[in-house]
Each structure stands twice: as structure tokens, then as C-alpha cells.
GROMACS .gro file of C-alpha atoms in nm:
model
  336
    1MET     CA    1  13.044   1.535   8.905
    2THR     CA    2  12.812   1.828   8.903
    3GLY     CA    3  12.580   1.640   9.186
    4GLU     CA    4  12.877   1.608   9.379
    5ARG     CA    5  12.966   1.957   9.417
    6LYS     CA    6  12.654   2.068   9.544
    7GLY     CA    7  12.690   1.854   9.792
    8LEU     CA    8  12.755   2.165  10.051
    9THR     CA    9  12.457   2.353   9.971
   10ALA     CA   10  12.271   2.028  10.086
   11GLY     CA   11  12.464   1.987  10.427
   12ALA     CA   12  12.583   1.697  10.270
   13PRO     CA   13  12.856   1.522  10.479
   14ALA     CA   14  13.095   1.637  10.193
   15GLU     CA   15  13.088   2.027  10.425
   16ASP     CA   16  13.123   1.830  10.722
   17ARG     CA   17  13.487   1.640  10.601
   18LEU     CA   18  13.558   2.004  10.435
   19ARG     CA   19  13.505   2.153  10.805
   20ARG     CA   20  13.734   1.848  10.991
   21PHE     CA   21  14.001   1.897  10.733
   22ALA     CA   22  14.001   2.245  10.767
   23TRP     CA   23  14.036   2.288  11.106
   24GLY     CA   24  14.289   1.982  11.133
   25VAL     CA   25  14.495   2.173  10.930
   26VAL     CA   26  14.469   2.438  11.173
   27GLY     CA   27  14.583   2.202  11.439
   28TRP     CA   28  14.867   2.023  11.244
   29ASN     CA   29  15.001   2.362  11.173
   30VAL     CA   30  15.003   2.456  11.541
   31LEU     CA   31  15.205   2.130  11.626
   32VAL     CA   32  15.432   2.185  11.329
   33ILE     CA   33  15.523   2.552  11.444
   34VAL     CA   34  15.556   2.390  11.863
   35TRP     CA   35  15.792   2.141  11.743
   36GLY     CA   36  16.010   2.365  11.530
   37ALA     CA   37  16.072   2.580  11.864
   38TYR     CA   38  16.179   2.210  11.981
   39VAL     CA   39  16.458   2.253  11.672
   40ARG     CA   40  16.568   2.601  11.780
   41ALA     CA   41  16.563   2.566  12.140
   42SER     CA   42  16.734   2.207  12.092
   43LYS     CA   43  16.982   2.363  11.891
   44SER     CA   44  16.894   2.107  11.620
   45GLY     CA   45  16.878   2.312  11.314
   46ASP     CA   46  17.176   2.199  11.154
   47GLY     CA   47  17.071   1.858  11.152
   48CYS     CA   48  17.079   1.854  10.801
   49GLY     CA   49  17.382   2.050  10.743
   50SER     CA   50  17.367   2.324  10.476
   51HIS     CA   51  17.112   2.117  10.249
   52TRP     CA   52  16.786   2.203  10.177
   53PRO     CA   53  16.554   2.046  10.052
   54LEU     CA   54  16.732   1.754  10.116
   55CYS     CA   55  16.871   1.632  10.420
   56ASN     CA   56  17.256   1.572  10.458
   57GLY     CA   57  17.212   1.559  10.058
   58GLU     CA   58  16.955   1.227  10.084
   59VAL     CA   59  16.595   1.249  10.070
   60VAL     CA   60  16.582   0.975  10.405
   61PRO     CA   61  16.886   1.037  10.620
   62PRO     CA   62  17.054   0.669  10.810
   63ALA     CA   63  16.943   0.677  11.176
   64GLY     CA   64  17.231   0.868  11.323
   65GLN     CA   65  17.265   1.167  11.517
   66PHE     CA   66  16.985   1.326  11.746
   67ALA     CA   67  16.983   1.635  11.566
   68THR     CA   68  16.954   1.504  11.231
   69PHE     CA   69  16.673   1.294  11.313
   70VAL     CA   70  16.494   1.622  11.504
   71GLU     CA   71  16.547   1.853  11.221
   72PHE     CA   72  16.418   1.624  10.927
   73MET     CA   73  16.109   1.532  11.101
   74HIS     CA   74  16.037   1.943  11.140
   75ARG     CA   75  16.066   1.923  10.761
   76ALA     CA   76  15.858   1.646  10.727
   77THR     CA   77  15.646   1.774  10.939
   78SER     CA   78  15.620   2.109  10.743
   79GLY     CA   79  15.584   1.894  10.386
   80ILE     CA   80  15.306   1.762  10.502
   81ALA     CA   81  15.137   2.079  10.621
   82LEU     CA   82  15.201   2.256  10.307
   83LEU     CA   83  15.038   1.949  10.116
   84GLY     CA   84  14.764   1.999  10.369
   85VAL     CA   85  14.751   2.325  10.237
   86VAL     CA   86  14.724   2.279   9.884
   87ALA     CA   87  14.478   2.014   9.895
   88LEU     CA   88  14.281   2.249  10.146
   89VAL     CA   89  14.286   2.543   9.858
   90ILE     CA   90  14.192   2.312   9.585
   91TRP     CA   91  13.907   2.167   9.801
   92SER     CA   92  13.782   2.513   9.857
   93PHE     CA   93  13.806   2.622   9.488
   94ARG     CA   94  13.594   2.322   9.381
   95ARG     CA   95  13.322   2.425   9.701
   96PHE     CA   96  13.280   2.771   9.668
   97ALA     CA   97  13.246   3.031   9.364
   98ARG     CA   98  13.518   3.239   9.246
   99GLY     CA   99  13.547   3.590   9.463
  100HIS     CA  100  13.434   3.391   9.781
  101HIS     CA  101  13.603   3.510  10.067
  102VAL     CA  102  13.693   3.133  10.166
  103ARG     CA  103  13.879   3.159   9.847
  104ARG     CA  104  14.031   3.445   9.931
  105ALA     CA  105  14.146   3.314  10.273
  106ALA     CA  106  14.265   2.991  10.147
  107GLY     CA  107  14.439   3.172   9.922
  108TRP     CA  108  14.661   3.363  10.099
  109SER     CA  109  14.702   3.042  10.356
  110LEU     CA  110  14.925   2.904  10.047
  111ALA     CA  111  15.082   3.242   9.987
  112PHE     CA  112  15.207   3.219  10.360
  113ILE     CA  113  15.271   2.902  10.388
  114LEU     CA  114  15.519   2.940  10.083
  115ILE     CA  115  15.684   3.219  10.232
  116GLU     CA  116  15.724   3.049  10.576
  117ALA     CA  117  15.902   2.729  10.347
  118LEU     CA  118  16.173   3.031  10.200
  119ILE     CA  119  16.212   3.164  10.554
  120GLY     CA  120  16.299   2.831  10.648
  121ALA     CA  121  16.496   2.731  10.335
  122LEU     CA  122  16.699   3.044  10.387
  123LEU     CA  123  16.777   3.011  10.751
  124VAL     CA  124  16.910   2.637  10.643
  125LYS     CA  125  17.106   2.811  10.348
  126LEU     CA  126  17.261   3.063  10.553
  127GLU     CA  127  17.323   2.882  10.837
  128LEU     CA  128  17.146   3.085  11.057
  129VAL     CA  129  17.084   2.827  11.294
  130ALA     CA  130  17.187   2.586  11.604
  131ASP     CA  131  17.506   2.834  11.785
  132ASN     CA  132  17.480   3.159  11.542
  133ARG     CA  133  17.442   3.466  11.685
  134SER     CA  134  17.413   3.699  11.442
  135VAL     CA  135  17.200   4.007  11.390
  136ALA     CA  136  17.080   3.820  11.143
  137ARG     CA  137  16.957   3.530  11.271
  138ALA     CA  138  16.768   3.749  11.494
  139VAL     CA  139  16.575   3.959  11.250
  140TYR     CA  140  16.485   3.636  11.034
  141MET     CA  141  16.346   3.482  11.362
  142SER     CA  142  16.131   3.786  11.373
  143VAL     CA  143  16.034   3.791  11.063
  144HIS     CA  144  15.922   3.410  11.073
  145LEU     CA  145  15.734   3.464  11.364
  146VAL     CA  146  15.511   3.723  11.187
  147ASN     CA  147  15.463   3.514  10.888
  148THR     CA  148  15.373   3.227  11.140
  149PHE     CA  149  15.118   3.439  11.251
  150LEU     CA  150  14.955   3.541  10.923
  151LEU     CA  151  14.941   3.197  10.838
  152LEU     CA  152  14.759   3.047  11.134
  153GLY     CA  153  14.540   3.332  11.117
  154ALA     CA  154  14.436   3.284  10.729
  155LEU     CA  155  14.420   2.900  10.789
  156THR     CA  156  14.198   3.015  11.107
  157LEU     CA  157  13.946   3.223  10.912
  158THR     CA  158  13.967   2.940  10.630
  159ALA     CA  159  13.826   2.693  10.844
  160TYR     CA  160  13.598   2.919  11.041
  161TRP     CA  161  13.427   3.018  10.729
  162ILE     CA  162  13.411   2.689  10.586
  163SER     CA  163  13.192   2.621  10.902
  164GLY     CA  164  12.898   2.865  10.781
  165PHE     CA  165  12.993   3.166  10.991
  166PRO     CA  166  12.939   3.530  10.816
  167PRO     CA  167  13.262   3.718  10.649
  168ALA     CA  168  13.413   4.015  10.871
  169ARG     CA  169  13.243   4.351  10.766
  170LEU     CA  170  13.446   4.657  10.812
  171SER     CA  171  13.220   4.909  10.694
  172GLY     CA  172  13.013   4.995  11.028
  173HIS     CA  173  13.241   4.872  11.249
  174GLU     CA  174  13.580   5.163  11.280
  175ARG     CA  175  13.547   5.167  11.662
  176THR     CA  176  13.570   4.773  11.685
  177VAL     CA  177  13.828   4.805  11.410
  178ARG     CA  178  14.042   4.991  11.612
  179HIS     CA  179  14.014   4.764  11.902
  180LEU     CA  180  14.089   4.455  11.720
  181LEU     CA  181  14.371   4.640  11.515
  182ALA     CA  182  14.541   4.730  11.893
  183ALA     CA  183  14.529   4.374  12.006
  184PHE     CA  184  14.690   4.230  11.718
  185VAL     CA  185  14.981   4.489  11.702
  186ALA     CA  186  14.997   4.418  12.085
  187ALA     CA  187  14.992   4.033  12.003
  188LEU     CA  188  15.325   4.092  11.732
  189VAL     CA  189  15.556   4.261  11.960
  190VAL     CA  190  15.525   4.044  12.247
  191GLY     CA  191  15.531   3.775  11.954
  192VAL     CA  192  15.887   3.907  11.844
  193THR     CA  193  16.002   3.995  12.143
  194GLY     CA  194  15.950   3.670  12.291
  195ALA     CA  195  16.133   3.504  12.000
  196ILE     CA  196  16.473   3.702  12.056
  197ALA     CA  197  16.440   3.625  12.431
  198ALA     CA  198  16.412   3.313  12.342
  199LEU     CA  199  16.692   3.296  12.122
  200GLY     CA  200  16.904   3.446  12.408
  201ASP     CA  201  16.775   3.180  12.632
  202THR     CA  202  16.920   2.918  12.391
  203LEU     CA  203  17.217   3.031  12.315
  204PHE     CA  204  17.320   3.214  12.652
  205PRO     CA  205  17.119   2.971  12.947
  206ALA     CA  206  17.118   3.137  13.260
  207THR     CA  207  17.252   2.941  13.562
  208SER     CA  208  17.035   3.116  13.832
  209LEU     CA  209  16.772   3.406  13.783
  210ALA     CA  210  16.994   3.663  13.987
  211GLN     CA  211  17.248   3.598  13.714
  212GLY     CA  212  17.018   3.620  13.437
  213ILE     CA  213  16.922   3.984  13.565
  214ALA     CA  214  17.280   4.075  13.618
  215GLU     CA  215  17.331   4.005  13.222
  216GLU     CA  216  17.096   4.176  13.103
  217PHE     CA  217  17.193   4.468  13.190
  218SER     CA  218  17.557   4.428  13.161
  219GLY     CA  219  17.761   4.606  12.877
  220LEU     CA  220  17.935   4.238  12.791
  221ALA     CA  221  17.639   4.064  12.755
  222HIS     CA  222  17.538   3.970  12.393
  223PHE     CA  223  17.253   4.192  12.222
  224THR     CA  224  16.993   3.888  12.249
  225VAL     CA  225  17.062   3.860  12.641
  226LYS     CA  226  17.052   4.254  12.655
  227LEU     CA  227  16.740   4.271  12.495
  228ARG     CA  228  16.630   3.997  12.712
  229TRP     CA  229  16.431   4.195  12.961
  230LEU     CA  230  16.192   4.342  12.623
  231HIS     CA  231  15.987   4.055  12.681
  232PRO     CA  232  15.842   4.051  13.023
  233VAL     CA  233  15.761   4.422  12.962
  234ALA     CA  234  15.590   4.420  12.619
  235ALA     CA  235  15.354   4.096  12.812
  236VAL     CA  236  15.253   4.303  13.059
  237LEU     CA  237  15.143   4.588  12.865
  238ALA     CA  238  15.035   4.413  12.583
  239SER     CA  239  14.808   4.206  12.829
  240ALA     CA  240  14.653   4.512  12.935
  241VAL     CA  241  14.561   4.626  12.560
  242ILE     CA  242  14.431   4.286  12.495
  243VAL     CA  243  14.200   4.228  12.746
  244MET     CA  244  14.051   4.609  12.762
  245ALA     CA  245  14.044   4.592  12.385
  246ALA     CA  246  13.852   4.247  12.414
  247ALA     CA  247  13.623   4.376  12.702
  248ARG     CA  248  13.504   4.685  12.553
  249LEU     CA  249  13.390   4.493  12.246
  250ARG     CA  250  13.040   4.561  12.192
  251ALA     CA  251  12.934   4.187  12.187
  252GLY     CA  252  12.720   3.960  12.052
  253PRO     CA  253  12.675   3.630  12.212
  254ALA     CA  254  12.950   3.475  12.004
  255THR     CA  255  13.162   3.781  12.074
  256ALA     CA  256  13.128   3.721  12.416
  257ARG     CA  257  13.237   3.376  12.433
  258MET     CA  258  13.571   3.462  12.238
  259SER     CA  259  13.640   3.769  12.427
  260ALA     CA  260  13.591   3.528  12.786
  261VAL     CA  261  13.802   3.299  12.602
  262VAL     CA  262  14.090   3.564  12.509
  263ILE     CA  263  14.126   3.689  12.863
  264ALA     CA  264  14.142   3.357  12.994
  265ILE     CA  265  14.432   3.291  12.736
  266VAL     CA  266  14.594   3.614  12.833
  267GLY     CA  267  14.583   3.509  13.197
  268ALA     CA  268  14.701   3.152  13.175
  269GLN     CA  269  15.002   3.302  12.926
  270PHE     CA  270  15.078   3.535  13.205
  271VAL     CA  271  15.120   3.262  13.512
  272LEU     CA  272  15.282   3.076  13.221
  273GLY     CA  273  15.539   3.385  13.129
  274ILE     CA  274  15.634   3.395  13.556
  275ILE     CA  275  15.680   3.023  13.582
  276ASN     CA  276  15.910   3.019  13.225
  277VAL     CA  277  16.091   3.286  13.384
  278TRP     CA  278  16.142   3.095  13.718
  279LEU     CA  279  16.265   2.808  13.591
  280LEU     CA  280  16.495   2.991  13.361
  281ALA     CA  281  16.300   2.870  13.026
  282PRO     CA  282  16.376   2.477  13.006
  283ILE     CA  283  16.256   2.380  12.618
  284TRP     CA  284  15.958   2.186  12.777
  285MET     CA  285  15.798   2.554  12.957
  286GLN     CA  286  15.897   2.751  12.633
  287LEU     CA  287  15.708   2.475  12.412
  288ILE     CA  288  15.405   2.517  12.637
  289HIS     CA  289  15.421   2.943  12.596
  290LEU     CA  290  15.435   2.880  12.276
  291PHE     CA  291  15.156   2.672  12.232
  292PHE     CA  292  14.988   2.923  12.401
  293ALA     CA  293  15.077   3.222  12.227
  294ASP     CA  294  14.951   3.026  11.904
  295ALA     CA  295  14.612   2.978  12.091
  296LEU     CA  296  14.623   3.343  12.201
  297TRP     CA  297  14.635   3.443  11.819
  298VAL     CA  298  14.384   3.196  11.707
  299ALA     CA  299  14.162   3.327  11.988
  300LEU     CA  300  14.218   3.646  11.873
  301VAL     CA  301  14.124   3.588  11.513
  302LEU     CA  302  13.817   3.406  11.606
  303LEU     CA  303  13.748   3.711  11.827
  304ALA     CA  304  13.793   3.974  11.525
  305ALA     CA  305  13.565   3.765  11.275
  306ALA     CA  306  13.300   3.704  11.500
  307ALA     CA  307  13.293   4.055  11.588
  308LEU     CA  308  13.313   4.183  11.297
  309GLY     CA  309  13.109   3.948  11.148
  310GLN     CA  310  12.816   3.957  11.421
  311ASP     CA  311  12.597   4.195  11.196
  312ALA     CA  312  12.581   3.957  10.885
  313GLU     CA  313  12.328   3.682  10.808
  314PRO     CA  314  12.402   3.331  10.921
  315VAL     CA  315  12.474   3.113  10.670
  316THR     CA  316  12.366   2.774  10.746
  317PRO     CA  317  12.336   2.448  10.586
  318ALA     CA  318  11.955   2.496  10.573
  319THR     CA  319  11.998   2.874  10.378
  320LEU     CA  320  12.241   2.729  10.167
  321GLY     CA  321  11.987   2.503   9.982
  322ALA     CA  322  11.741   2.801   9.967
  323ARG     CA  323  12.028   3.051   9.805
  324ALA     CA  324  12.186   2.809   9.616
  325SER     CA  325  11.940   2.837   9.361
  326ARG     CA  326  12.046   3.244   9.244
  327PRO     CA  327  12.262   3.341   9.024
  328GLN     CA  328  12.459   3.580   9.293
  329ASP     CA  329  12.496   3.265   9.545
  330ASP     CA  330  12.820   3.245   9.692
  331TYR     CA  331  12.823   2.893   9.730
  332ALA     CA  332  12.754   2.803   9.376
  333ALA     CA  333  12.910   2.519   9.290
  334THR     CA  334  13.211   2.577   9.033
  335GLY     CA  335  13.446   2.385   8.884
  336ILE     CA  336  13.869   2.440   8.819
   0.00000   0.00000   0.00000
């Protein structure tokens, strides 16, 4: 067993398997998030009734209503996501030493996905799904969105650092931290306003662009409709903040590449947002828009990791072998 655990320091296939698995967990969670948006957009959140974790009181409900199928599939894929994160944590703890940054990132991933499950359970048990129009639902959805981004961020950092990249260093990077903090806050603001706007589009779909705009300024409109204008305004401002932050980072090669990726995704999101409004937010367009929002968040996390880790010593399979013999080696094999 001891020799097997040292496979990481030798650059053996075990390292490649762990790296591929970690990025696979990131990708799977993105798909689960997008499917969750489809549950909301198709008003299928009550497909399993108010039962949780069972679906209509059964482990596997019989074939029947479409909403039941949609909600059950979301629960099933979410369960697989949870198992994937648990496996990632166990694998990471077996491969990396106590206190290692990979262990910390994996631990946070587990914490956030458990919170994610708790929020999902509360949405079902409190019946904040389907046609529910309460303020509580908007609040829960906003918290859900923030936690989802934090989960994606922790998973991305776990996979990034497992891939051999150096940990982030805040000391000496104060200016960079300020730029990145502004970009992350802007992304969260536009994400939360987008969640509220999407809820308004689901509950009160517009039949024309003119009607939708008129309803936003109507005193009789629901609060989710009245607040819908905040999202495009926030998107414009956030796009400017994120692009400026990415462009101002003092770039090493990795940072420069990720800055270009972030700016490209911001541009794509801006165009997709205009198309989404013009087409009156059809479900398929909402899902594409959300996918790119997740991609932007992941890109921002990678940009931050590159910018704050670019001055650290690169970690490669070749250097791992040399460092493994030292007592302070971060990658020393440990058991649990």
C-alpha cells in the first residue's frame, strides 16, 4: 500500500487518473447545475411532491408525469455529484499530506456540496418550487446561486492544484487581489440578479419585448418582474469591471492566457444576454446563458489561481520525486 500511495510522486498513472477524475467532477457538477436550471424553468420542482430525499415517497418513482422524471433525474445526478465529491476528498486525502492546499480545497468542496443539498431539500420541503411566487423563494434561489459558485470555485481549485500548479499567495499581490475581488463581486452580483430575472421569466413570461419592458415599470407587476431590469444593467457594469480587472493584472504567460479567456467569455455572455432578451428568454437560451455564466466563474477562478500562484515554484512530476524525500514535502504519502 505504501508504494502505491507514492505513485503520485513518481508521476505514475495514478496521478493522471486523479487529475482526470477531479476535472470530471467539475464538469459533472456544471451539467447538474444546468439541469437544475431546467427543473426551475420547466416548473418541474414539485415533480416529487414535498418528499425529500424520496420522490413521491418512493426511491425510484414509476414512469408517469414529465415533471416527476425531470425532478427525479436532477436528484439522481445530484446524488452522483455528491458521491463524486466524497470520492475526490478521500482520494485527495490519501495522496496529499495533512494541511496541504489540495486537501483544504477538497474539504471546502465537500462542505459546499452538502450545503447545496441542504438548500435543495429546503426548497422542496418548503414548497418553494414550480409556481411559488414568494420573496422567500427569491432569497433561497439567490443563496443557492452564491453557494453553487463557491462549490464550483472550490472544485476548480482542487482540480487545478491536483494538476500540479502552485498554490496561491496573497502576500505581495495586494493590487492583484483588489482587481480579482472586484471581478468576483461583480460576477456574483450579476449572477444573483440573473437568478431573480430568470425566476421572473419563469413565473411571468412575456409575450413580446415591449410588453416585458412595460411590465417592469408597472406598479402592479410582481417584484421579480419589477427587478428584472437590474440584471441587464448589472451585466453591463459587471462586464466592464471584469474586463478591466482581467486586463490590468500583471501577467505571466498563464495569467495572460486566462485573462484572454475571461475577456472572451464576457464578450460571448454579453451577446448571449442580448439574444436571450430579444427571444424573450426561451428555456434553451436560459440554459446556454447559465452554462456560460458557470464557464466565466470557472475561468475567473483559474485566472485568480494563475495570477496569485505565478511567482511560486512550479510543481511537476519531476520535482515531486526530488521533494518526496524531504520531511517537509507537501506531497508525502499519508494514510487515513
